[in-house]
mmCIF file of C-alpha atoms in Angstrom:
data_model
loop_
_atom_site.group_PDB
_atom_site.id
_atom_site.type_symbol
_atom_site.label_atom_id
_atom_site.label_comp_id
_atom_site.label_asym_id
_atom_site.label_seq_id
_atom_site.Cartn_x
_atom_site.Cartn_y
_atom_site.Cartn_z
ATOM 1 C CA GLU A 1 39.637 -1.624 19.428
ATOM 2 C CA GLY A 2 40.343 1.820 20.766
ATOM 3 C CA GLY A 3 37.432 3.311 18.869
ATOM 4 C CA ARG A 4 38.931 2.275 15.473
ATOM 5 C CA PRO A 5 36.395 0.529 13.238
ATOM 6 C CA ASN A 6 37.842 -2.399 11.386
ATOM 7 C CA ALA A 7 36.702 -5.651 9.676
ATOM 8 C CA ASP A 8 37.270 -7.607 12.793
ATOM 9 C CA SER A 9 35.150 -5.822 15.285
ATOM 10 C CA LEU A 10 31.377 -5.251 15.476
ATOM 11 C CA ALA A 11 29.402 -3.153 17.960
ATOM 12 C CA THR A 12 26.130 -4.571 19.152
ATOM 13 C CA ARG A 13 23.154 -3.227 21.072
ATOM 14 C CA HIS A 14 20.641 -5.338 22.881
ATOM 15 C CA SER A 15 17.245 -3.902 23.821
ATOM 16 C CA PRO A 16 15.318 -6.767 25.390
ATOM 17 C CA LEU A 17 12.331 -4.639 26.361
ATOM 18 C CA ALA A 18 9.743 -3.003 24.264
ATOM 19 C CA THR A 19 9.920 0.054 26.593
ATOM 20 C CA ASN A 20 13.624 0.380 25.599
ATOM 21 C CA PRO A 21 13.716 0.679 21.928
ATOM 22 C CA SER A 22 16.746 1.417 19.709
ATOM 23 C CA PRO A 23 16.933 5.043 18.660
ATOM 24 C CA LEU A 24 17.807 3.869 15.160
ATOM 25 C CA SER A 25 14.528 2.380 14.239
ATOM 26 C CA PRO A 26 10.790 2.916 15.026
ATOM 27 C CA PRO A 27 8.658 0.550 17.028
ATOM 28 C CA PRO A 28 8.286 -2.358 17.194
ATOM 29 C CA SER A 29 11.276 -2.450 19.451
ATOM 30 C CA PRO A 30 14.176 -4.410 17.842
ATOM 31 C CA LEU A 31 15.782 -7.072 19.890
ATOM 32 C CA PHE A 32 19.254 -6.848 18.483
ATOM 33 C CA THR A 33 21.305 -4.378 16.570
ATOM 34 C CA VAL A 34 24.692 -4.856 14.815
ATOM 35 C CA ARG A 35 26.740 -1.810 13.903
ATOM 36 C CA THR A 36 29.694 -2.112 11.512
ATOM 37 C CA PRO A 37 31.825 0.716 10.056
ATOM 38 C CA THR A 38 29.418 1.081 7.077
ATOM 39 C CA ALA A 39 26.071 -0.061 8.199
ATOM 40 C CA ILE A 40 23.523 -0.691 10.920
ATOM 41 C CA VAL A 41 21.513 -3.940 10.845
ATOM 42 C CA THR A 42 18.581 -4.037 13.159
ATOM 43 C CA ASP A 43 16.784 -7.153 14.157
ATOM 44 C CA ILE A 44 12.987 -7.114 13.916
ATOM 45 C CA GLY A 45 12.390 -10.554 15.264
ATOM 46 C CA THR A 46 14.543 -12.746 12.999
ATOM 47 C CA GLU A 47 17.566 -14.867 12.219
ATOM 48 C CA PHE A 48 20.133 -13.084 10.098
ATOM 49 C CA GLY A 49 23.831 -12.967 9.257
ATOM 50 C CA VAL A 50 26.248 -10.064 8.869
ATOM 51 C CA GLU A 51 29.611 -10.077 7.186
ATOM 52 C CA VAL A 52 32.209 -7.377 7.156
ATOM 53 C CA ALA A 53 34.932 -7.407 4.532
ATOM 54 C CA GLU A 54 38.486 -6.013 4.991
ATOM 55 C CA ASN A 55 37.450 -2.917 2.983
ATOM 56 C CA GLU A 56 34.550 -2.467 5.595
ATOM 57 C CA ASP A 57 31.770 -3.396 2.957
ATOM 58 C CA THR A 58 28.912 -5.063 4.848
ATOM 59 C CA THR A 59 26.749 -7.917 3.557
ATOM 60 C CA SER A 60 23.579 -8.814 5.380
ATOM 61 C CA HIS A 61 21.444 -11.933 4.659
ATOM 62 C CA VAL A 62 18.113 -12.779 6.315
ATOM 63 C CA PHE A 63 17.280 -16.494 6.988
ATOM 64 C CA GLU A 64 13.918 -15.856 8.957
ATOM 65 C CA GLY A 65 11.831 -12.754 9.694
ATOM 66 C CA LYS A 66 13.131 -9.335 8.692
ATOM 67 C CA VAL A 67 15.827 -6.772 9.474
ATOM 68 C CA LEU A 68 16.231 -3.082 8.772
ATOM 69 C CA LEU A 69 19.581 -2.308 6.993
ATOM 70 C CA GLN A 70 20.799 1.281 7.156
ATOM 71 C CA ALA A 71 23.813 2.673 5.368
ATOM 72 C CA LEU A 72 25.962 5.212 7.153
ATOM 73 C CA MET A 73 27.436 8.364 5.676
ATOM 74 C CA LEU A 74 30.735 10.035 6.270
ATOM 75 C CA GLY A 75 31.292 10.996 9.920
ATOM 76 C CA SER A 76 29.262 8.301 11.517
ATOM 77 C CA GLY A 77 31.665 5.394 11.091
ATOM 78 C CA ASP A 78 33.770 6.125 14.223
ATOM 79 C CA ARG A 79 30.907 6.741 16.567
ATOM 80 C CA GLY A 80 29.024 4.251 18.696
ATOM 81 C CA ILE A 81 25.310 3.573 18.496
ATOM 82 C CA GLU A 82 24.628 5.448 21.599
ATOM 83 C CA GLU A 83 26.365 8.632 20.151
ATOM 84 C CA LEU A 84 23.956 8.636 17.229
ATOM 85 C CA GLY A 85 21.010 9.212 19.635
ATOM 86 C CA ASP A 86 17.761 10.419 18.306
ATOM 87 C CA GLY A 87 19.505 12.752 15.892
ATOM 88 C CA GLY A 88 21.563 10.018 14.305
ATOM 89 C CA THR A 89 19.235 9.703 11.380
ATOM 90 C CA GLU A 90 20.912 12.492 9.516
ATOM 91 C CA ASN A 91 23.879 10.202 8.994
ATOM 92 C CA LEU A 92 21.737 7.716 7.170
ATOM 93 C CA LYS A 93 21.880 7.881 3.304
ATOM 94 C CA SER A 94 19.555 4.990 2.650
ATOM 95 C CA GLN A 95 17.862 2.058 4.329
ATOM 96 C CA ILE A 96 15.920 -1.058 3.167
ATOM 97 C CA THR A 97 14.064 -3.729 4.958
ATOM 98 C CA LEU A 98 15.205 -7.263 4.175
ATOM 99 C CA VAL A 99 12.912 -10.271 4.579
ATOM 100 C CA ALA A 100 13.673 -13.978 4.638
ATOM 101 C CA GLY A 101 15.869 -14.971 1.535
ATOM 102 C CA ASP A 102 17.060 -11.303 0.931
ATOM 103 C CA SER A 103 20.605 -10.202 0.790
ATOM 104 C CA ALA A 104 22.028 -6.691 0.513
ATOM 105 C CA LEU A 105 25.541 -5.219 0.265
ATOM 106 C CA VAL A 106 26.609 -1.812 1.832
ATOM 107 C CA GLU A 107 29.658 -0.493 -0.062
ATOM 108 C CA LYS A 108 31.962 2.293 1.090
ATOM 109 C CA ASP A 109 33.156 5.111 -1.292
ATOM 110 C CA PHE A 110 36.772 5.597 -0.205
ATOM 111 C CA GLN A 111 36.951 8.991 -1.835
ATOM 112 C CA THR A 112 33.939 10.451 -0.088
ATOM 113 C CA GLY A 113 33.876 8.102 2.912
ATOM 114 C CA ALA A 114 30.129 7.560 2.384
ATOM 115 C CA ALA A 115 28.427 4.141 2.235
ATOM 116 C CA ARG A 116 25.491 3.175 0.131
ATOM 117 C CA ILE A 117 23.354 0.142 -0.401
ATOM 118 C CA THR A 118 24.217 -0.992 -3.928
ATOM 119 C CA PHE A 119 21.521 -3.646 -4.228
ATOM 120 C CA GLY A 120 18.608 -4.948 -2.214
ATOM 121 C CA ARG A 121 16.544 -8.106 -2.798
ATOM 122 C CA GLN A 122 18.332 -10.783 -4.761
ATOM 123 C CA THR A 123 15.880 -13.666 -4.727
ATOM 124 C CA GLY A 124 17.397 -15.173 -7.866
ATOM 125 C CA ALA A 125 20.973 -14.904 -6.851
ATOM 126 C CA VAL A 126 23.112 -18.049 -7.066
ATOM 127 C CA PRO A 127 24.382 -19.426 -3.565
ATOM 128 C CA LYS A 128 27.958 -18.471 -3.135
ATOM 129 C CA PHE A 129 28.895 -18.813 0.426
ATOM 130 C CA VAL A 130 27.897 -20.851 3.447
ATOM 131 C CA ARG A 131 26.942 -19.828 6.927
ATOM 132 C CA ARG A 132 27.926 -22.147 9.777
ATOM 133 C CA LEU A 133 25.072 -22.297 12.432
ATOM 134 C CA ARG A 134 27.246 -23.648 15.056
ATOM 135 C CA GLU A 135 29.761 -26.477 15.130
ATOM 136 C CA PRO A 136 27.984 -29.498 16.240
ATOM 137 C CA PRO A 137 29.690 -31.361 19.190
ATOM 138 C CA LYS A 138 31.785 -34.333 18.455
ATOM 139 C CA PHE A 139 31.405 -35.502 21.967
ATOM 140 C CA ILE A 140 28.892 -35.000 24.742
ATOM 141 C CA ASP A 141 30.663 -34.701 28.137
ATOM 142 C CA LEU A 142 28.743 -36.722 30.755
ATOM 143 C CA LEU A 143 30.661 -35.006 33.587
ATOM 144 C CA ASP A 144 29.450 -31.689 32.365
ATOM 145 C CA ILE A 145 25.834 -33.019 32.449
ATOM 146 C CA VAL A 146 26.253 -34.492 35.974
ATOM 147 C CA ALA A 147 27.569 -31.084 37.157
ATOM 148 C CA GLY A 148 24.468 -29.344 35.678
ATOM 149 C CA GLY A 149 25.564 -28.570 32.041
ATOM 150 C CA ASN A 150 24.270 -29.590 28.714
ATOM 151 C CA GLY A 151 27.299 -31.752 27.750
ATOM 152 C CA THR A 152 29.285 -29.238 25.694
ATOM 153 C CA GLY A 153 30.907 -27.498 28.545
ATOM 154 C CA THR A 154 33.499 -28.313 31.241
ATOM 155 C CA ARG A 155 31.514 -28.086 34.435
ATOM 156 C CA ARG A 156 32.846 -30.038 37.323
ATOM 157 C CA GLU A 157 32.796 -30.271 41.086
ATOM 158 C CA ARG A 158 29.017 -30.879 41.294
ATOM 159 C CA GLY A 159 26.927 -34.012 41.639
ATOM 160 C CA ILE A 160 23.831 -35.954 42.544
ATOM 161 C CA ASP A 161 22.470 -37.466 45.704
ATOM 162 C CA PRO A 162 21.950 -41.122 44.776
ATOM 163 C CA GLU A 163 19.290 -41.437 47.489
ATOM 164 C CA THR A 164 17.029 -38.746 46.197
ATOM 165 C CA GLY A 165 18.134 -37.570 42.687
ATOM 166 C CA MET A 166 18.646 -34.001 44.040
ATOM 167 C CA GLN A 167 21.765 -31.945 43.320
ATOM 168 C CA ASP A 168 24.808 -32.112 45.627
ATOM 169 C CA THR A 169 26.863 -28.864 45.512
ATOM 170 C CA VAL A 170 29.552 -30.382 47.687
ATOM 171 C CA PHE A 171 30.859 -33.925 47.820
ATOM 172 C CA LEU A 172 29.039 -35.361 50.780
ATOM 173 C CA PRO A 173 30.907 -38.151 52.648
ATOM 174 C CA ILE A 174 27.881 -39.843 54.195
ATOM 175 C CA TYR A 175 26.331 -43.221 53.896
ATOM 176 C CA ARG A 176 23.208 -43.427 51.656
ATOM 177 C CA GLN A 177 20.449 -45.867 52.581
ATOM 178 C CA THR A 178 18.377 -47.347 49.827
ATOM 179 C CA ASP A 179 14.706 -47.460 49.716
ATOM 180 C CA GLY A 180 14.551 -49.759 46.684
ATOM 181 C CA LYS A 181 13.000 -47.043 44.523
ATOM 182 C CA TYR A 182 14.046 -45.277 41.280
ATOM 183 C CA HIS A 183 14.388 -41.489 41.786
ATOM 184 C CA HIS A 184 13.934 -39.072 38.915
ATOM 185 C CA ALA A 185 16.549 -36.348 38.598
ATOM 186 C CA LYS A 186 14.128 -33.626 38.082
ATOM 187 C CA TYR A 187 16.665 -30.721 38.248
ATOM 188 C CA PHE A 188 18.805 -32.370 35.553
ATOM 189 C CA PRO A 189 16.951 -32.339 32.214
ATOM 190 C CA LEU A 190 19.449 -34.693 30.483
ATOM 191 C CA ILE A 191 19.597 -37.243 33.427
ATOM 192 C CA ASP A 192 16.609 -39.626 33.727
ATOM 193 C CA GLY A 193 17.217 -40.736 37.343
ATOM 194 C CA VAL A 194 19.374 -42.557 39.975
ATOM 195 C CA PHE A 195 18.988 -45.598 42.070
ATOM 196 C CA MET A 196 20.783 -47.906 44.544
ATOM 197 C CA PRO A 197 20.459 -51.587 43.554
ATOM 198 C CA ASP A 198 19.209 -53.767 46.354
ATOM 199 C CA PRO A 199 17.964 -57.193 45.351
ATOM 200 C CA ASP A 200 15.984 -57.510 48.528
ATOM 201 C CA PHE A 201 13.444 -55.249 47.047
ATOM 202 C CA GLY A 202 13.224 -57.490 43.834
ATOM 203 C CA PRO A 203 14.209 -56.619 40.248
ATOM 204 C CA VAL A 204 15.825 -53.181 40.203
ATOM 205 C CA GLN A 205 14.309 -50.410 38.057
ATOM 206 C CA LEU A 206 16.936 -48.844 35.744
ATOM 207 C CA ASN A 207 15.100 -46.074 33.979
ATOM 208 C CA SER A 208 11.738 -44.220 33.847
ATOM 209 C CA ALA A 209 10.494 -46.619 31.068
ATOM 210 C CA GLY A 210 10.313 -49.340 33.694
ATOM 211 C CA HIS A 211 13.122 -51.646 32.616
ATOM 212 C CA THR A 212 14.467 -53.759 35.430
ATOM 213 C CA TYR A 213 17.391 -56.002 36.155
ATOM 214 C CA ASP A 214 18.000 -58.831 38.626
ATOM 215 C CA PHE A 215 21.162 -58.047 40.418
ATOM 216 C CA PRO A 216 23.041 -60.692 42.520
ATOM 217 C CA LYS A 217 21.395 -61.483 45.803
ATOM 218 C CA ALA A 218 24.516 -61.007 47.878
ATOM 219 C CA LEU A 219 24.869 -57.321 47.135
ATOM 220 C CA GLU A 220 25.771 -54.990 50.027
ATOM 221 C CA PRO A 221 22.860 -52.517 50.094
ATOM 222 C CA GLY A 222 23.374 -48.812 50.084
ATOM 223 C CA THR A 223 26.224 -46.658 48.936
ATOM 224 C CA PHE A 224 28.553 -43.875 50.180
ATOM 225 C CA ALA A 225 28.897 -40.201 49.203
ATOM 226 C CA SER A 226 27.736 -38.485 45.989
ATOM 227 C CA ILE A 227 27.588 -39.333 42.455
ATOM 228 C CA TRP A 228 30.125 -36.790 41.520
ATOM 229 C CA ALA A 229 31.831 -35.063 38.575
ATOM 230 C CA ARG A 230 35.496 -34.611 39.569
ATOM 231 C CA ALA A 231 37.849 -32.379 37.602
ATOM 232 C CA ALA A 232 40.962 -34.024 36.105
ATOM 233 C CA GLU A 233 43.080 -31.863 38.333
ATOM 234 C CA VAL A 234 42.195 -31.926 42.053
ATOM 235 C CA PRO A 235 41.106 -28.433 43.108
ATOM 236 C CA ALA A 236 43.642 -26.612 45.168
ATOM 237 C CA ASP A 237 41.655 -26.523 48.284
ATOM 238 C CA LYS A 238 41.343 -30.359 48.103
ATOM 239 C CA GLN A 239 45.040 -31.180 47.491
ATOM 240 C CA ASN A 240 47.097 -32.980 50.194
ATOM 241 C CA LYS A 241 44.286 -32.251 52.706
ATOM 242 C CA TRP A 242 43.276 -35.785 53.758
ATOM 243 C CA GLU A 243 45.795 -37.548 56.017
ATOM 244 C CA THR A 244 44.174 -40.047 58.299
ATOM 245 C CA PRO A 245 42.628 -43.385 57.033
ATOM 246 C CA LYS A 246 39.246 -42.002 58.032
ATOM 247 C CA GLU A 247 39.599 -38.795 56.140
ATOM 248 C CA ILE A 248 40.936 -40.635 53.077
ATOM 249 C CA GLY A 249 37.967 -42.963 53.142
ATOM 250 C CA GLN A 250 35.630 -40.097 53.309
ATOM 251 C CA TYR A 251 37.039 -37.980 50.658
ATOM 252 C CA TRP A 252 38.257 -40.880 48.488
ATOM 253 C CA ILE A 253 37.464 -39.102 45.193
ATOM 254 C CA TYR A 254 40.195 -36.515 45.976
ATOM 255 C CA ALA A 255 42.529 -38.596 48.236
ATOM 256 C CA ALA A 256 42.748 -41.975 46.255
ATOM 257 C CA PRO A 257 45.626 -42.361 43.748
ATOM 258 C CA PHE A 258 43.764 -42.001 40.442
ATOM 259 C CA GLY A 259 46.592 -41.994 37.924
ATOM 260 C CA PRO A 260 46.545 -40.796 34.206
ATOM 261 C CA GLU A 261 45.308 -44.354 33.053
ATOM 262 C CA PHE A 262 41.927 -43.513 34.573
ATOM 263 C CA MET A 263 41.523 -40.375 32.522
ATOM 264 C CA PRO A 264 43.816 -40.429 29.484
ATOM 265 C CA GLU A 265 41.901 -37.616 27.907
ATOM 266 C CA ARG A 266 42.127 -35.479 31.067
ATOM 267 C CA ARG A 267 38.426 -34.793 31.297
ATOM 268 C CA GLY A 268 37.932 -36.127 34.764
ATOM 269 C CA LEU A 269 36.167 -38.765 36.822
ATOM 270 C CA LEU A 270 32.663 -39.743 37.470
ATOM 271 C CA ALA A 271 32.592 -41.042 41.061
ATOM 272 C CA LEU A 272 30.013 -43.856 41.148
ATOM 273 C CA CYS A 273 30.642 -45.513 44.474
ATOM 274 C CA SER A 274 29.563 -49.268 44.384
ATOM 275 C CA GLY A 275 25.966 -49.708 45.384
ATOM 276 C CA SER A 276 24.784 -46.818 43.051
ATOM 277 C CA GLY A 277 23.572 -46.266 39.404
ATOM 278 C CA ILE A 278 22.708 -43.368 37.231
ATOM 279 C CA THR A 279 20.708 -43.231 33.944
ATOM 280 C CA PHE A 280 21.250 -40.644 31.180
ATOM 281 C CA ASP A 281 18.314 -39.759 28.924
ATOM 282 C CA LEU A 282 19.798 -40.251 25.465
ATOM 283 C CA ALA A 283 16.694 -39.033 23.726
ATOM 284 C CA ALA A 284 16.720 -35.745 25.722
ATOM 285 C CA ILE A 285 20.512 -35.341 24.980
ATOM 286 C CA GLN A 286 20.017 -35.889 21.275
ATOM 287 C CA LYS A 287 17.102 -33.361 21.252
ATOM 288 C CA ALA A 288 19.139 -30.802 23.147
ATOM 289 C CA HIS A 289 21.772 -30.896 20.372
ATOM 290 C CA ALA A 290 19.402 -30.506 17.352
ATOM 291 C CA GLY A 291 19.075 -34.254 16.848
ATOM 292 C CA ARG A 292 22.831 -34.821 16.603
ATOM 293 C CA PRO A 293 23.154 -38.687 16.288
ATOM 294 C CA LEU A 294 24.857 -40.476 19.163
ATOM 295 C CA ILE A 295 26.828 -43.509 18.160
ATOM 296 C CA ARG A 296 28.780 -44.821 21.193
ATOM 297 C CA PHE A 297 29.607 -44.492 24.901
ATOM 298 C CA ARG A 298 33.214 -44.396 25.721
ATOM 299 C CA ALA A 299 34.994 -44.285 29.188
ATOM 300 C CA THR A 300 37.396 -46.078 31.390
ATOM 301 C CA ALA A 301 36.258 -48.068 34.410
ATOM 302 C CA GLY A 302 38.192 -48.943 37.542
ATOM 303 C CA LYS A 303 38.595 -48.420 41.233
ATOM 304 C CA ALA A 304 41.128 -47.334 43.810
ATOM 305 C CA SER A 305 40.096 -49.375 46.835
ATOM 306 C CA PRO A 306 41.380 -52.787 47.670
ATOM 307 C CA SER A 307 38.099 -54.575 47.778
ATOM 308 C CA LEU A 308 36.243 -56.344 44.975
ATOM 309 C CA ALA A 309 33.857 -54.544 42.604
ATOM 310 C CA GLU A 310 32.161 -54.869 39.246
ATOM 311 C CA MET A 311 30.917 -52.212 36.813
ATOM 312 C CA LEU A 312 28.039 -52.519 34.311
ATOM 313 C CA VAL A 313 26.604 -50.595 31.483
ATOM 314 C CA PHE A 314 22.989 -50.912 30.349
ATOM 315 C CA ILE A 315 21.158 -49.499 27.443
ATOM 316 C CA ASP A 316 17.429 -49.526 27.551
ATOM 317 C CA GLY A 317 17.622 -52.093 30.346
ATOM 318 C CA ARG A 318 19.894 -54.467 28.323
ATOM 319 C CA LEU A 319 23.235 -55.275 29.895
ATOM 320 C CA VAL A 320 25.785 -54.321 27.171
ATOM 321 C CA TRP A 321 29.008 -54.236 29.031
ATOM 322 C CA LYS A 322 30.527 -55.465 32.347
ATOM 323 C CA SER A 323 33.900 -55.285 33.672
ATOM 324 C CA GLY A 324 33.972 -58.611 35.482
ATOM 325 C CA VAL A 325 35.362 -58.650 39.012
ATOM 326 C CA ILE A 326 37.869 -55.914 39.512
ATOM 327 C CA SER A 327 40.301 -56.898 42.207
ATOM 328 C CA ASP A 328 43.403 -54.899 41.346
ATOM 329 C CA ARG A 329 43.130 -51.236 42.169
ATOM 330 C CA SER A 330 45.292 -50.293 39.242
ATOM 331 C CA SER A 331 43.256 -52.367 36.762
ATOM 332 C CA VAL A 332 41.438 -49.994 34.363
ATOM 333 C CA LYS A 333 39.116 -51.236 31.793
ATOM 334 C CA ARG A 334 38.208 -49.653 28.516
ATOM 335 C CA VAL A 335 34.535 -49.102 27.777
ATOM 336 C CA ASP A 336 33.289 -48.760 24.245
ATOM 337 C CA VAL A 337 29.582 -49.428 23.770
ATOM 338 C CA PRO A 338 27.718 -48.784 20.418
ATOM 339 C CA ILE A 339 24.542 -46.825 20.624
ATOM 340 C CA ARG A 340 21.741 -47.144 18.104
ATOM 341 C CA SER A 341 19.486 -44.419 16.856
ATOM 342 C CA ALA A 342 16.462 -45.908 18.674
ATOM 343 C CA ASP A 343 18.338 -46.231 22.130
ATOM 344 C CA ARG A 344 16.855 -43.951 24.782
ATOM 345 C CA PHE A 345 18.595 -44.644 28.089
ATOM 346 C CA LEU A 346 22.238 -45.268 29.111
ATOM 347 C CA THR A 347 22.731 -46.608 32.699
ATOM 348 C CA LEU A 348 26.032 -46.928 34.533
ATOM 349 C CA VAL A 349 26.131 -48.992 37.603
ATOM 350 C CA ALA A 350 28.781 -50.106 40.145
ATOM 351 C CA ILE A 351 28.283 -52.942 42.535
ATOM 352 C CA GLU A 352 30.439 -54.731 45.076
ATOM 353 C CA ALA A 353 31.462 -58.204 43.945
ATOM 354 C CA ASP A 354 30.355 -60.713 46.581
ATOM 355 C CA ASP A 355 33.123 -59.865 49.228
ATOM 356 C CA GLY A 356 30.706 -58.282 51.622
ATOM 357 C CA ARG A 357 32.443 -54.906 51.403
ATOM 358 C CA GLY A 358 30.369 -52.152 49.854
ATOM 359 C CA SER A 359 31.193 -48.585 48.941
ATOM 360 C CA ASP A 360 34.040 -49.440 46.717
ATOM 361 C CA TRP A 361 35.884 -46.383 45.225
ATOM 362 C CA THR A 362 34.773 -47.039 41.622
ATOM 363 C CA VAL A 363 34.834 -44.434 38.801
ATOM 364 C CA PHE A 364 34.109 -43.995 35.198
ATOM 365 C CA GLY A 365 36.975 -41.883 33.689
ATOM 366 C CA ASP A 366 36.571 -39.392 30.770
ATOM 367 C CA PRO A 367 32.931 -40.543 30.150
ATOM 368 C CA VAL A 368 31.590 -39.173 26.875
ATOM 369 C CA LEU A 369 28.995 -39.945 24.239
ATOM 370 C CA GLU A 370 30.543 -39.855 20.819
ATOM 371 C CA CYS A 371 28.526 -38.123 18.110
ATOM 372 C CA LEU A 372 28.226 -39.123 14.387
ATOM 373 C CA ASP A 373 31.173 -37.626 12.626
ATOM 374 C CA SER A 374 29.827 -35.512 9.661
ATOM 375 C CA ASP A 375 30.307 -32.182 8.016
ATOM 376 C CA LEU A 376 29.143 -29.154 9.905
ATOM 377 C CA GLU A 377 25.473 -28.390 9.519
ATOM 378 C CA THR A 378 25.272 -25.448 7.072
ATOM 379 C CA VAL A 379 22.673 -23.196 5.574
ATOM 380 C CA GLU A 380 23.432 -21.736 2.141
ATOM 381 C CA ARG A 381 23.206 -18.108 1.606
ATOM 382 C CA ARG A 382 22.761 -15.981 -1.526
ATOM 383 C CA VAL A 383 25.012 -13.053 -2.460
ATOM 384 C CA ILE A 384 25.198 -10.894 -5.532
ATOM 385 C CA GLN A 385 27.617 -11.846 -8.266
#
């Protein structure tokens, strides 16, 4: 903040290459350096925490590996790391290497302006405060995953080709012909695959574990456009753009009247035109979020076209929810499906409902995986009494 050191601001230096070492410590090259008004904490391949009090005292604690803690003397507190340069060592009164389990406090003498390390290793100290690693997600956003994210972001306006499992970077209004095969989504680590149910090929594969399902024989084969993650608000360049019935039919995900009942949480819509299915890898999702337990799938389900459609949810090949025939374009169903700890695959499918008209404008709104509600994961730290 304008060069003024305070308890709310830290300067950091990142030196990712061994050929670009920090001038504040000898090789091996540190990966990360944190500078406070009273101290320099240099990473030497570790996990560590740094706290700065209102009076500028600095506490450092090491969880793994080791760090070099250096106390700064009068005159160095207002200068950046780069300004210290190779000659910055004259500003150091003391330093100490901390290893896993160590804590140290750097105190400032307000009469002299100097800082000193008042204690080093405290292996017998009583835990007094808690470090929050990161707040575990309460929900995993499936739209973010479809758009290429890990489920904790807000990525939108990307999708998947239901014919190949490849990424679609634009919503492609083209007819997709099925080959009766299950296609792995190899560029989406949290998505198992996609498919287009066609009973003419026999039982339809739903996931990479080989689970299958016998869909009704009268299904219209193939589907239309992309499996798409649409934002809650239609992008500006897509608003009021489609006028003719043909244009509306091609770009239905933007042109159709999806009201607030489709996405009450304003997350967005998963376009899953009838005749297509997508399977999420629950095991991979849980692993990506440090084993965070998944307890349910929640969404809305509905359509904006006048024809008949049906929407289904499977877990590990078991049919666990179905909408029944949706005839009213304003009829929106609530989806709430429990997930067990051993469940691995979540499959969403939309099919036409025996009226001979495929490619219905079907969507899952605000699709999320709810995580187990628990206290934040914490790691206890030790500080000096």
